[in-house]
Amino acid sequence: MHPTRWLHALIGVALLAVSGQASAVLKIEITEGVSGARPIAVVPFGWTGSGERPEDIAGIISNDLARSGQFAPMERRDMVSRPTAGDQISFGSWRTLDVDHVVVGRISPRSAGGYAVRFQLFDVNRQRQVAGYSFEARKGALRGLAHEISDVVYKQITGERGAFNTRIAFVSAEGSGDAKHYQLQVSDYDGYNARPILKSRQPIMSPAWSPDGERIAYVSFERGSPAVYVQQVRSGERRQISRRTGINGAPAWSPDGSKLAMALSYEGNLELYIMDLGRDKLRRLTRSGGIDTSPAWTPDGERIVFTSDRSGGPQLYTVPVDGSSAPRRLTFEGNYNAGPDVSPDGERIAFVHRNENNQYRIAVVDLESDLMRIVTDGRLDESPTFAPNGRMILYATEHNGRGVLGAVSADGRARVRLSQAQGDIREPAWGPFRD
Amino acid sequence: MIRKVWPFALVALLALAGCATTPPEQGTTTGGATAEEGAATGGAESEGATGTGMAEGEAASTVTAEECPPDCDFSRDAIDDPGSILSDRTIYFEFDSSQVQQQFMDIIKRHAAYLAKYGDVDVRLEGHTDERGSREYNVGLGSRRAESVSQLLQAYGVSPSQIETVSYGEEVPAVEGHNEEAWAKNRRVELVYPASGN
C-alpha cells in the first residue's frame, strides 16, 4: 500500500560477501550411534613441523565418517599404536581390534608457505594400501582438505560419492522483541566456517542453492513484506526476483538453474508459479482454493512436488512442470504432510509429517514402493534437505528450548545435532557437490 | 430496505468467512468439497464486501453504529490514545484455524467503526501462526488469518483500499517458548496503524 513507509526497515540490512576468516563455530554432537557400521581407525596425523599441529585432520575425517552412519571410527584412547605412514602399521594388532580399515597421514610445513599433507588408506585384512594421496594446502584450506580426504575414504569403501566437502545455508535468529535480528549464513556441511551473507532486522526465509552453488535464492521481509531475491554467494551482489502484492515465497531452482518455482499470492490465492530467470517471464502452474506452496523440482526437471491443502489439511502433490495434467496427490498417511524435498536420485521425498501425538517429524517416502518411514524423533522437526549424495538429511529441530539443526542418515540410523552458541538456527539448505 | 438486508448479509458473510478459511481436519473427500466451495465463495465474498464497503458513508455508518459496542464514536486521534478501547489490536486464533472467534468480534467492530469513519486511515493486518509444522505452509495460514479479519472489516464498512495484509507465518512470535501457552499467544492477527507508528 505505502511501500515508502517501510523503507526505514532497509536500515540494518547488510549484504555480505563470503570472504575472510571463519566466525561462529557450531557445536556438533553425535546423538545416536549405529550398530553394524564399518569399523575404521583414523590415526592422528603426524606433524613434522615445530609448534602446534595446524589442524586435527584425522579428527575431522573421523567425525565426517561417524556422522554418515556408515562408519564406526575407533576412539583415540583405544588405539594401541599411532602410525603416521604405511610402513609403521602393524596389521595384526589392528586386526585383533576388529578394525577393517586404517587411515594414516602426515602434515609437513612447506618452505614456500602452507603445508604438504599425505594420507594413506589401508585394508587391514588384505594388508594393502587402497588409496594414497599427497596434497598442498594453505592453513585456511586444511579443513576443506580433510573433508576431501573423507570423500576419498567414503568412496573407496562404500563405492558411493561422499558429500563431506559441501556447504549448507541456514537462517539464524538472535535476540527477542525489537532487538531480534536474523542472518542468512553459509557454512561447511558440518557447520564450521559459518559466515553471514545477509543480516536483517526482519525475517529471512527459505534459502535455496542454485544448482551450480554460486547463488542462493531466499525470501526477505526487510521492506515490510516478503520478497524473493537471488544473491551471489561470493560477491554478495543480488537481484530482486519478485516483490508482488501479497506473498512472495518458497523459491526453488530448476535442476538446470534457468527457472525458479515460487509461491505467490498476487492474483488472490497462494499458487505456484514458474519464473524463467533469463527472460523474466512468469507462468502460473496451479489453480486451487487452498494454499499451494513449497515447490520442489524432480531431478529430471519435469515435475514439481509441492504442499497443498486443497483437500483439507496439507498434503503433498505432484504436477508436471508444463501443466499438461492435473496435480496428483502423493501422501495419504496422517492429516499433515508438508514441506517436501526430493532426493537427488528422484526416488524419495523427505517432508514434515504430523503423527497422532501431534509431533512434527521428518518422514521419507519411497516413491516406488509408496512406503513412508519416519526418520526423526523430535516434536518440532521441519525443513528437511537432502545431502547431494542422498545419504543424509539435514533438518531443523528444537533442543533445550532452542532451534538447532539435526542431521540423520537417510535410513534413519545415525543422528547428529548442530547448535550455535546462542540464538536459534533453522531452515537448512544443503548445497550441491563442489566439483 | 437497507436495514433489512444488512444484518442478513452480514451473517452470511461471517458464515462464509469461517467456511472459506478453516480447513477441516479430517476426511479428505469432504475436505476437498469444502475447500473448493471456500475458494468459490471467497471471490463472491470480497466482491460483496467491496460493494458494501463502498455503499456510501451513510449505509456503512448506519450499520457500524448499530453493530459496534458502545462508545464507538471515536475521535481521530483515539488511535494514538493508549487508554482507548482501540488499543486492543490482537485477535487470537485456535490451532489450525483461521476463523475469528466470537469474543474478538468487538475488537474488529471497534476498529471497523474507526476506519470507516476515517477513510484516509490505513491499517495493516499482520497474520501469524505458532511455530509448529512447515514454515512455508505457515505463511499461507497466517495469510488466511489476516484475510479473515480483512473480510470482516470490509463487511463492517472499511474500504479494501485502507487495508494491507501481510503474513509472517511463524517467523515473528509474540512470545518465545515452545509450549501450548506460547503457541496460543502466537496464533494471531495484529492490527497495525503504520501512520500512527503503532
XYZ file of C-alpha atoms in Angstrom:
633
model
C 0.000 0.000 0.000
C 2.602 2.530 1.085
C 5.921 0.908 0.474
C 7.812 4.061 1.331
C 6.699 3.754 4.926
C 8.717 0.604 5.173
C 11.890 1.938 3.671
C 13.253 2.631 7.115
C 13.376 -1.102 7.541
C 16.156 -1.128 4.962
C 18.459 0.366 7.505
C 20.031 -2.559 9.219
C 20.009 -4.826 6.203
C 23.503 -5.722 5.173
C 24.520 -7.707 2.143
C 27.727 -9.537 2.721
C 30.171 -11.325 0.541
C 31.642 -14.603 1.655
C 35.281 -13.966 2.420
C 37.608 -13.561 5.327
C 38.054 -15.716 8.383
C 35.612 -18.074 9.989
C 33.414 -16.593 12.677
C 30.767 -18.572 14.518
C 31.547 -22.201 15.069
C 28.714 -24.618 15.541
C 28.777 -27.271 18.179
C 28.377 -30.798 16.881
C 27.192 -33.755 18.918
C 26.518 -37.261 17.734
C 23.267 -38.113 19.437
C 22.710 -41.621 18.223
C 25.298 -44.132 17.108
C 24.757 -47.043 14.816
C 25.245 -50.754 15.143
C 26.563 -52.526 12.086
C 28.603 -49.558 10.883
C 32.046 -50.269 9.410
C 34.890 -50.214 11.942
C 37.714 -47.890 10.922
C 40.663 -46.230 12.676
C 41.676 -42.725 11.623
C 45.007 -42.300 13.373
C 46.010 -38.744 14.361
C 48.171 -37.332 11.565
C 51.826 -36.768 12.249
C 53.170 -33.208 12.337
C 56.759 -32.748 11.262
C 56.940 -29.020 11.925
C 57.531 -27.158 15.163
C 54.880 -25.792 17.481
C 51.280 -26.820 17.437
C 49.789 -29.003 14.713
C 47.903 -26.620 12.397
C 44.721 -28.723 12.165
C 43.409 -32.024 13.530
C 42.754 -33.544 10.132
C 42.183 -37.061 11.483
C 39.590 -35.730 13.928
C 37.672 -34.047 11.097
C 37.760 -37.215 8.975
C 36.671 -39.314 11.924
C 33.700 -37.039 12.613
C 32.697 -36.996 8.952
C 32.685 -40.771 8.749
C 30.806 -41.186 12.037
C 28.135 -38.690 11.021
C 27.419 -40.574 7.833
C 26.125 -43.504 9.857
C 28.138 -45.837 7.611
C 31.246 -45.947 9.797
C 32.147 -46.506 13.439
C 35.540 -44.786 13.874
C 37.655 -46.023 16.745
C 38.175 -43.758 19.758
C 41.723 -42.432 20.002
C 42.210 -43.692 23.503
C 41.607 -47.230 22.229
C 44.392 -47.042 19.650
C 47.377 -49.164 20.663
C 49.774 -47.503 18.235
C 49.851 -44.244 16.260
C 51.470 -44.924 12.895
C 51.799 -41.950 10.533
C 52.818 -43.908 7.415
C 52.077 -47.303 5.905
C 55.423 -48.869 6.803
C 54.684 -48.284 10.513
C 51.397 -50.184 10.505
C 51.290 -53.476 12.359
C 48.283 -55.053 10.674
C 47.966 -57.891 13.151
C 47.270 -55.630 16.108
C 44.599 -53.674 14.189
C 43.014 -56.929 13.161
C 42.733 -58.032 16.798
C 40.893 -54.777 17.437
C 38.405 -55.735 14.675
C 39.304 -52.731 12.568
C 38.728 -53.183 8.829
C 40.495 -50.043 7.616
C 43.200 -47.724 8.896
C 43.819 -44.146 7.752
C 47.252 -42.637 8.432
C 48.895 -39.392 7.357
C 51.382 -36.619 7.930
C 51.343 -32.841 7.768
C 54.594 -31.026 6.931
C 55.322 -27.317 6.628
C 56.428 -26.223 3.158
C 59.297 -23.834 2.740
C 57.209 -21.815 0.292
C 54.476 -21.495 2.949
C 51.437 -23.632 3.578
C 51.504 -27.349 4.173
C 52.037 -30.663 2.463
C 49.572 -33.330 3.551
C 49.988 -37.011 2.790
C 47.410 -39.634 3.600
C 47.046 -43.374 3.032
C 44.078 -45.709 3.449
C 44.813 -49.378 4.228
C 42.710 -52.506 4.118
C 43.671 -54.344 7.306
C 42.647 -57.822 6.229
C 44.411 -57.641 2.900
C 47.294 -55.671 4.403
C 47.192 -53.472 1.344
C 47.037 -49.766 0.543
C 43.659 -48.905 -1.001
C 44.298 -45.223 -1.639
C 47.071 -42.706 -1.057
C 47.386 -39.046 -1.982
C 49.561 -36.026 -1.362
C 48.148 -32.501 -1.248
C 49.391 -28.987 -0.753
C 47.245 -26.504 1.130
C 47.357 -23.205 2.955
C 46.205 -23.131 6.573
C 42.652 -21.936 5.862
C 42.136 -24.808 3.429
C 43.069 -27.654 5.774
C 39.513 -28.306 6.964
C 38.320 -28.489 3.375
C 41.186 -30.818 2.575
C 40.187 -33.073 5.479
C 36.652 -33.254 4.043
C 38.120 -34.155 0.641
C 40.059 -36.998 2.247
C 36.817 -38.144 3.909
C 35.221 -38.194 0.462
C 38.051 -40.392 -0.867
C 37.785 -42.826 2.053
C 33.992 -42.942 1.791
C 34.110 -43.581 -1.950
C 36.791 -46.260 -1.710
C 34.968 -48.242 0.939
C 31.268 -47.729 0.169
C 31.562 -47.243 -3.587
C 29.447 -44.090 -3.326
C 30.322 -40.449 -3.563
C 30.759 -38.659 -0.218
C 29.170 -35.268 0.477
C 31.604 -34.034 3.111
C 33.185 -31.301 1.034
C 29.915 -29.409 0.602
C 28.292 -26.329 2.085
C 24.994 -25.569 3.733
C 22.967 -22.395 4.161
C 20.738 -21.722 7.131
C 18.918 -18.900 8.899
C 19.805 -17.824 12.419
C 17.828 -15.575 14.744
C 19.103 -13.885 17.872
C 17.552 -11.615 20.466
C 13.861 -11.110 21.066
C 11.222 -8.455 20.512
C 12.563 -5.310 18.863
C 16.152 -6.461 19.322
C 15.612 -9.578 17.242
C 17.825 -9.927 14.221
C 18.191 -12.509 11.513
C 21.109 -13.767 9.480
C 21.376 -15.909 6.411
C 24.564 -17.897 6.866
C 26.681 -20.174 4.733
C 28.977 -22.770 6.282
C 30.729 -26.054 5.599
C 28.337 -29.004 5.770
C 29.380 -29.605 9.401
C 28.632 -26.030 10.469
C 32.247 -24.833 10.519
C 33.368 -21.681 8.732
C 29.913 -20.148 9.144
C 29.617 -16.648 7.696
C 26.578 -14.420 7.280
C 25.690 -13.389 3.730
C 22.685 -11.290 4.800
C 21.811 -9.570 8.078
C 18.397 -8.087 8.713
C 16.045 -6.915 11.452
C 13.188 -8.595 9.582
C 12.671 -12.319 8.939
C 14.632 -14.215 6.302
C 13.205 -17.475 4.943
C 13.535 -20.341 2.505
C 17.177 -20.292 1.349
C 17.749 -22.382 -1.793
C 21.086 -23.059 -3.530
C 21.367 -22.709 -7.260
C 22.478 -25.999 -8.836
C 25.937 -24.532 -9.565
C 26.376 -23.476 -5.920
C 27.114 -19.870 -6.929
C 23.822 -18.261 -5.874
C 21.221 -18.545 -3.141
C 17.576 -17.614 -3.582
C 15.709 -16.600 -0.430
C 12.790 -14.627 0.963
C 13.425 -11.444 2.930
C 10.875 -9.304 4.792
C 13.306 -6.396 5.009
C 10.916 -3.983 3.276
C 7.925 -4.889 5.431
C 6.525 -7.504 3.099
C 8.122 -10.648 1.709
C 10.182 -10.518 -1.482
C 12.262 -13.125 -3.306
C 15.917 -12.342 -4.013
C 18.794 -14.165 -5.678
C 22.206 -13.390 -4.221
C 25.686 -14.280 -5.438
C 27.344 -16.114 -2.565
C 30.853 -14.904 -3.371
C 30.274 -11.242 -4.191
C 27.134 -10.555 -2.179
C 25.580 -8.925 -5.223
C 21.881 -9.613 -5.513
C 18.808 -9.225 -7.635
C 15.154 -8.842 -6.642
C 13.151 -11.553 -8.368
C 9.623 -10.926 -7.114
C 8.052 -8.319 -4.902
C 4.440 -8.543 -5.932
C 1.456 -7.775 -3.710
C 0.953 -10.394 -1.025
C 3.118 -13.444 -0.513
C 6.338 -13.933 -2.475
C 7.741 -17.160 -1.145
C 9.319 -20.595 -1.344
C 11.791 -20.191 -4.237
C 13.069 -23.466 -5.760
C 15.629 -23.763 -8.582
C 15.049 -25.943 -11.593
C 17.845 -28.537 -11.961
C 19.356 -26.573 -14.879
C 19.285 -23.337 -12.880
C 17.303 -21.444 -15.520
C 13.996 -21.199 -13.635
C 12.658 -20.541 -10.174
C 9.408 -22.034 -8.930
C 7.754 -19.782 -6.328
C 4.566 -19.469 -4.306
C 2.862 -16.115 -4.998
C -0.492 -14.668 -3.970
C -0.712 -11.514 -6.115
C -3.639 -12.934 -8.077
C -5.584 -13.556 -4.866
C -4.876 -17.060 -3.706
C -1.472 -18.592 -2.897
C -0.482 -20.523 -6.027
C 2.672 -21.889 -7.655
C 4.376 -20.039 -10.494
C 7.441 -20.700 -12.620
C 9.756 -17.788 -13.370
C 12.067 -18.034 -16.352
C 15.061 -16.144 -14.968
C 16.655 -15.368 -18.335
C 13.518 -13.914 -19.878
C 11.914 -12.633 -16.661
C 8.732 -14.424 -17.650
C 6.234 -15.737 -15.125
C 3.861 -18.630 -15.706
C 1.170 -19.873 -13.348
C 1.242 -23.585 -12.540
C -1.556 -24.335 -10.043
C -5.184 -23.310 -9.525
C -6.904 -24.275 -6.321
C -8.832 -22.705 -3.492
C -6.283 -23.955 -0.996
C -2.760 -22.977 -0.034
C -0.231 -24.204 -2.626
C 3.396 -23.744 -1.572
C 6.858 -25.296 -1.072
C 7.588 -26.417 -4.638
C 10.482 -28.869 -5.131
C 11.697 -29.996 -8.567
C 12.328 -33.594 -9.502
C 15.913 -34.060 -10.773
C 14.738 -34.558 -14.376
C 13.195 -31.077 -14.222
C 9.858 -32.377 -15.424
C 7.769 -32.369 -12.291
C 7.147 -30.280 -9.199
C 6.297 -31.792 -5.820
C 4.513 -29.334 -3.507
C 2.331 -28.779 -0.443
C -1.375 -28.103 -0.882
C -4.348 -28.114 1.478
C -6.856 -28.272 -1.360
C -8.261 -31.429 0.237
C -8.410 -30.060 3.786
C -5.122 -30.408 5.667
C -1.753 -30.033 3.952
C -0.644 -32.972 1.786
C 1.981 -33.481 -0.903
C 1.060 -33.381 -4.581
C 2.972 -33.650 -7.820
C 2.285 -31.863 -11.087
C 4.095 -31.761 -14.458
C 6.008 -28.502 -14.892
C 4.325 -27.921 -18.259
C 0.926 -28.209 -16.556
C -0.089 -30.935 -19.017
C -2.009 -32.870 -16.380
C -3.726 -32.162 -13.077
C -1.879 -32.426 -9.753
C -1.830 -35.905 -8.274
C -1.840 -36.482 -4.524
C 1.196 -38.332 -3.114
C 0.623 -38.642 0.639
C -2.330 -40.221 2.398
C -0.945 -41.232 5.769
C -1.874 -38.747 8.504
C -3.502 -35.334 8.153
C -0.370 -33.191 7.905
C 2.367 -33.753 5.323
C 4.189 -30.654 4.106
C 7.456 -29.031 3.029
C 8.904 -31.616 0.592
C 12.481 -32.077 -0.589
C 13.128 -34.529 -3.427
C 16.181 -36.809 -3.135
C 18.910 -36.258 -5.757
C 18.021 -39.561 -7.468
C 14.344 -38.589 -7.530
C 13.304 -41.791 -5.799
C 12.424 -40.451 -2.360
C 10.785 -37.416 -0.829
C 11.508 -36.100 2.662
C 8.855 -33.934 4.338
C 7.283 -32.854 7.625
C 4.762 -35.340 8.958
C 2.497 -34.801 11.961
C 1.867 -38.006 13.863
C -1.125 -38.976 16.007
C 0.501 -37.377 19.075
C 0.748 -34.024 17.276
C 4.527 -34.352 16.961
C 6.085 -32.975 13.809
C 8.756 -35.295 12.428
C 10.684 -35.842 9.245
C 9.337 -38.676 7.125
C 10.745 -40.170 3.933
C 8.522 -41.780 1.334
C 9.930 -44.128 -1.279
C 8.097 -43.331 -4.490
C 8.402 -46.778 -5.986
C 7.112 -48.756 -3.002
C 4.982 -45.920 -1.581
C 6.354 -46.815 1.859
C 6.676 -43.961 4.327
C 9.191 -44.031 7.147
C 9.628 -41.563 10.000
C 13.352 -40.904 10.444
C 13.480 -38.378 13.304
C 12.199 -38.442 16.878
C 11.626 -34.785 17.809
C 8.333 -32.951 18.238
C 9.084 -29.828 16.197
C 11.156 -31.149 13.294
C 10.915 -29.337 9.961
C 12.714 -28.165 6.796
C 14.351 -31.407 5.602
C 17.102 -31.089 2.983
C 18.920 -33.979 1.299
C 22.700 -34.160 1.005
C 23.727 -34.092 -2.666
C 24.537 -37.825 -2.450
C 21.111 -38.510 -0.932
C 22.590 -40.337 2.072
C 21.865 -37.789 4.774
C 19.071 -35.397 5.602
C 19.633 -32.162 7.444
C 16.603 -30.660 9.209
C 15.602 -28.103 11.815
C 14.579 -29.200 15.275
C 14.313 -27.938 18.831
C 16.658 -28.870 21.661
C 16.545 -27.434 25.204
C 14.208 -24.709 24.002
C 16.449 -23.588 21.144
C 16.315 -24.029 17.413
C 19.121 -26.349 16.293
C 19.898 -28.403 13.207
C 19.761 -32.154 13.183
C 21.289 -34.490 10.635
C 20.075 -38.018 10.137
C 21.256 -40.707 7.772
C 18.546 -41.183 5.163
C 17.869 -44.643 6.553
C 17.151 -43.052 9.938
C 20.003 -44.803 11.744
C 22.573 -42.173 12.750
C 21.693 -38.776 14.212
C 23.754 -35.655 14.811
C 22.949 -32.241 16.257
C 24.435 -28.874 15.258
C 23.818 -25.892 17.521
C 25.166 -22.366 17.765
C 26.449 -20.788 20.978
C 23.365 -18.574 21.168
C 20.107 -17.967 19.367
C 18.131 -20.222 17.065
C 19.190 -21.772 13.801
C 16.782 -23.213 11.272
C 15.875 -23.701 7.608
C 18.962 -25.568 6.470
C 19.574 -25.939 2.736
C 22.247 -28.393 1.651
C 24.303 -27.116 -1.255
C 25.384 -29.081 -4.328
C 28.629 -31.022 -4.871
C 31.628 -28.770 -5.463
C 33.358 -30.136 -8.497
C -34.938 -1.682 2.919
C -31.242 -1.356 3.666
C -31.803 -2.165 7.321
C -33.498 -5.420 6.480
C -30.933 -6.657 4.014
C -27.874 -5.698 6.013
C -27.959 -7.966 9.064
C -28.720 -10.898 6.837
C -25.852 -10.098 4.519
C -23.501 -9.820 7.455
C -24.488 -13.152 8.897
C -23.972 -14.763 5.535
C -20.558 -13.163 5.149
C -19.439 -14.255 8.581
C -20.521 -17.801 7.912
C -18.690 -17.832 4.618
C -15.569 -16.357 6.150
C -15.444 -19.260 8.536
C -16.027 -21.781 5.823
C -13.511 -20.306 3.465
C -10.760 -20.075 5.972
C -10.968 -23.125 8.176
C -9.590 -26.260 6.620
C -11.409 -29.241 8.075
C -9.040 -31.547 9.910
C -10.341 -34.920 8.872
C -11.993 -36.510 5.874
C -10.259 -35.769 2.618
C -13.303 -36.036 0.411
C -15.464 -33.696 2.411
C -12.466 -31.506 2.958
C -11.980 -31.192 -0.760
C -15.525 -30.084 -1.316
C -15.313 -27.540 1.459
C -12.066 -26.067 0.299
C -13.361 -25.715 -3.227
C -16.537 -24.034 -2.017
C -14.443 -21.831 0.154
C -12.492 -20.724 -2.852
C -15.547 -20.069 -4.919
C -17.270 -18.077 -2.218
C -14.023 -16.302 -1.384
C -14.380 -14.390 -4.610
C -18.037 -13.667 -4.078
C -17.261 -12.633 -0.562
C -14.767 -9.982 -1.455
C -16.994 -8.628 -4.161
C -19.855 -8.398 -1.682
C -17.643 -6.794 0.874
C -16.281 -4.336 -1.625
C -19.809 -3.461 -2.637
C -20.913 -2.877 0.896
C -17.776 -1.024 1.835
C -18.489 1.379 -0.976
C -22.174 1.628 -0.227
C -21.537 5.270 0.581
C -20.806 6.601 4.032
C -24.407 6.631 5.058
C -25.201 2.952 4.819
C -21.878 1.918 6.241
C -22.025 4.187 9.242
C -25.613 3.189 9.975
C -24.561 -0.383 10.252
C -21.397 0.189 12.209
C -23.142 2.395 14.737
C -25.727 -0.281 15.257
C -23.270 -3.169 15.419
C -20.455 -1.522 17.275
C -20.184 -1.833 21.048
C -20.980 1.397 22.967
C -18.573 4.355 22.727
C -17.574 3.790 19.159
C -17.825 7.409 18.174
C -14.067 7.713 18.036
C -12.116 10.906 17.692
C -9.428 10.851 15.022
C -6.573 10.689 17.496
C -8.193 7.893 19.526
C -5.815 5.572 17.744
C -2.867 7.230 19.490
C -4.501 7.070 22.928
C -3.206 4.069 24.889
C -6.275 4.288 27.137
C -8.708 3.948 24.239
C -10.575 0.703 23.632
C -8.870 0.815 20.235
C -5.631 -0.188 21.929
C -6.792 -3.810 21.834
C -5.342 -4.799 18.482
C -4.703 -8.518 18.612
C -7.055 -11.253 17.530
C -6.134 -14.767 18.621
C -6.926 -17.960 16.786
C -7.432 -21.584 17.609
C -4.997 -24.261 16.455
C -5.150 -24.869 12.696
C -7.995 -22.383 12.330
C -8.439 -19.032 10.686
C -11.986 -18.500 11.894
C -12.448 -15.401 14.032
C -13.876 -16.376 17.397
C -16.906 -14.572 18.765
C -15.039 -12.994 21.672
C -12.862 -10.989 19.288
C -15.713 -9.536 17.273
C -15.879 -6.430 19.479
C -12.260 -5.596 18.672
C -12.971 -5.938 14.978
C -16.147 -3.878 15.185
C -14.408 -1.041 17.035
C -11.603 -0.837 14.527
C -14.047 -1.142 11.666
C -16.028 1.782 13.095
C -12.879 3.863 13.415
C -11.594 3.017 9.957
C -14.996 3.513 8.328
C -15.231 6.950 9.926
C -11.715 7.976 8.887
C -11.473 6.640 5.374
C -7.994 8.091 4.859
C -6.509 5.986 7.675
C -4.792 2.773 6.649
C -4.467 -0.419 8.629
C -2.048 -3.259 8.191
C -3.194 -6.739 9.187
C -0.260 -8.923 10.199
C -1.080 -12.630 10.284
C 0.932 -15.047 12.421
C 0.933 -18.727 13.318
C 2.529 -20.790 16.024
C 5.838 -22.472 15.300
C 4.574 -25.945 14.543
C 4.905 -27.525 11.129
C 6.223 -26.289 7.804
C 7.342 -22.653 7.760
C 6.210 -22.040 4.216
C 2.808 -23.573 4.826
C 2.514 -21.373 7.914
C 2.981 -18.288 5.750
C -0.121 -19.438 3.897
C -2.027 -19.996 7.147
C -1.062 -16.580 8.534
C -2.256 -15.006 5.332
C -5.590 -16.791 5.652
C -5.996 -15.398 9.169
C -5.220 -11.861 8.047
C -7.648 -12.339 5.178
C -10.416 -13.444 7.595
C -10.009 -10.244 9.577
C -9.839 -8.204 6.386
C -13.132 -9.673 5.159
C -14.811 -8.833 8.453
C -13.505 -5.279 8.484
C -14.816 -4.855 4.976
C -18.145 -6.342 5.958
C -18.349 -3.633 8.618
C -17.741 -0.894 6.137
C -13.968 -0.495 5.795
C -12.786 0.132 2.266
C -10.399 -2.517 0.884
C -8.082 0.293 -0.158
C -7.493 1.049 3.535
C -6.333 -2.482 4.264
C -2.983 -4.101 3.662
C -2.401 -7.698 4.732
C 0.909 -9.421 5.316
C 1.698 -12.849 6.687
C 4.770 -13.550 8.777
C 3.884 -17.204 9.264
C 5.715 -18.411 12.361
C 8.669 -16.060 11.887
C 7.755 -13.350 14.397
C 6.354 -14.903 17.552
C 4.824 -12.556 20.139
C 6.072 -14.857 22.859
C 9.191 -17.013 22.805
C 8.597 -20.524 24.013
C 7.790 -23.990 22.785
C 4.614 -24.850 24.693
C 0.834 -24.565 24.394
C 0.755 -21.299 26.287
C 3.220 -19.590 23.956
C 1.603 -21.103 20.883
C -1.834 -19.737 21.862
C -0.370 -16.225 22.083
C 1.415 -16.549 18.763
C -1.586 -17.599 16.639
C -2.824 -14.118 15.960
C -3.585 -11.214 13.675
C -2.263 -7.835 14.764
C -3.883 -4.639 13.575
C -1.115 -2.150 12.925
C -1.620 1.519 12.089
C 1.519 2.441 10.141
C 0.780 6.189 10.121
C 0.457 6.421 13.885
C 3.640 4.485 14.412
C 1.745 1.806 16.312
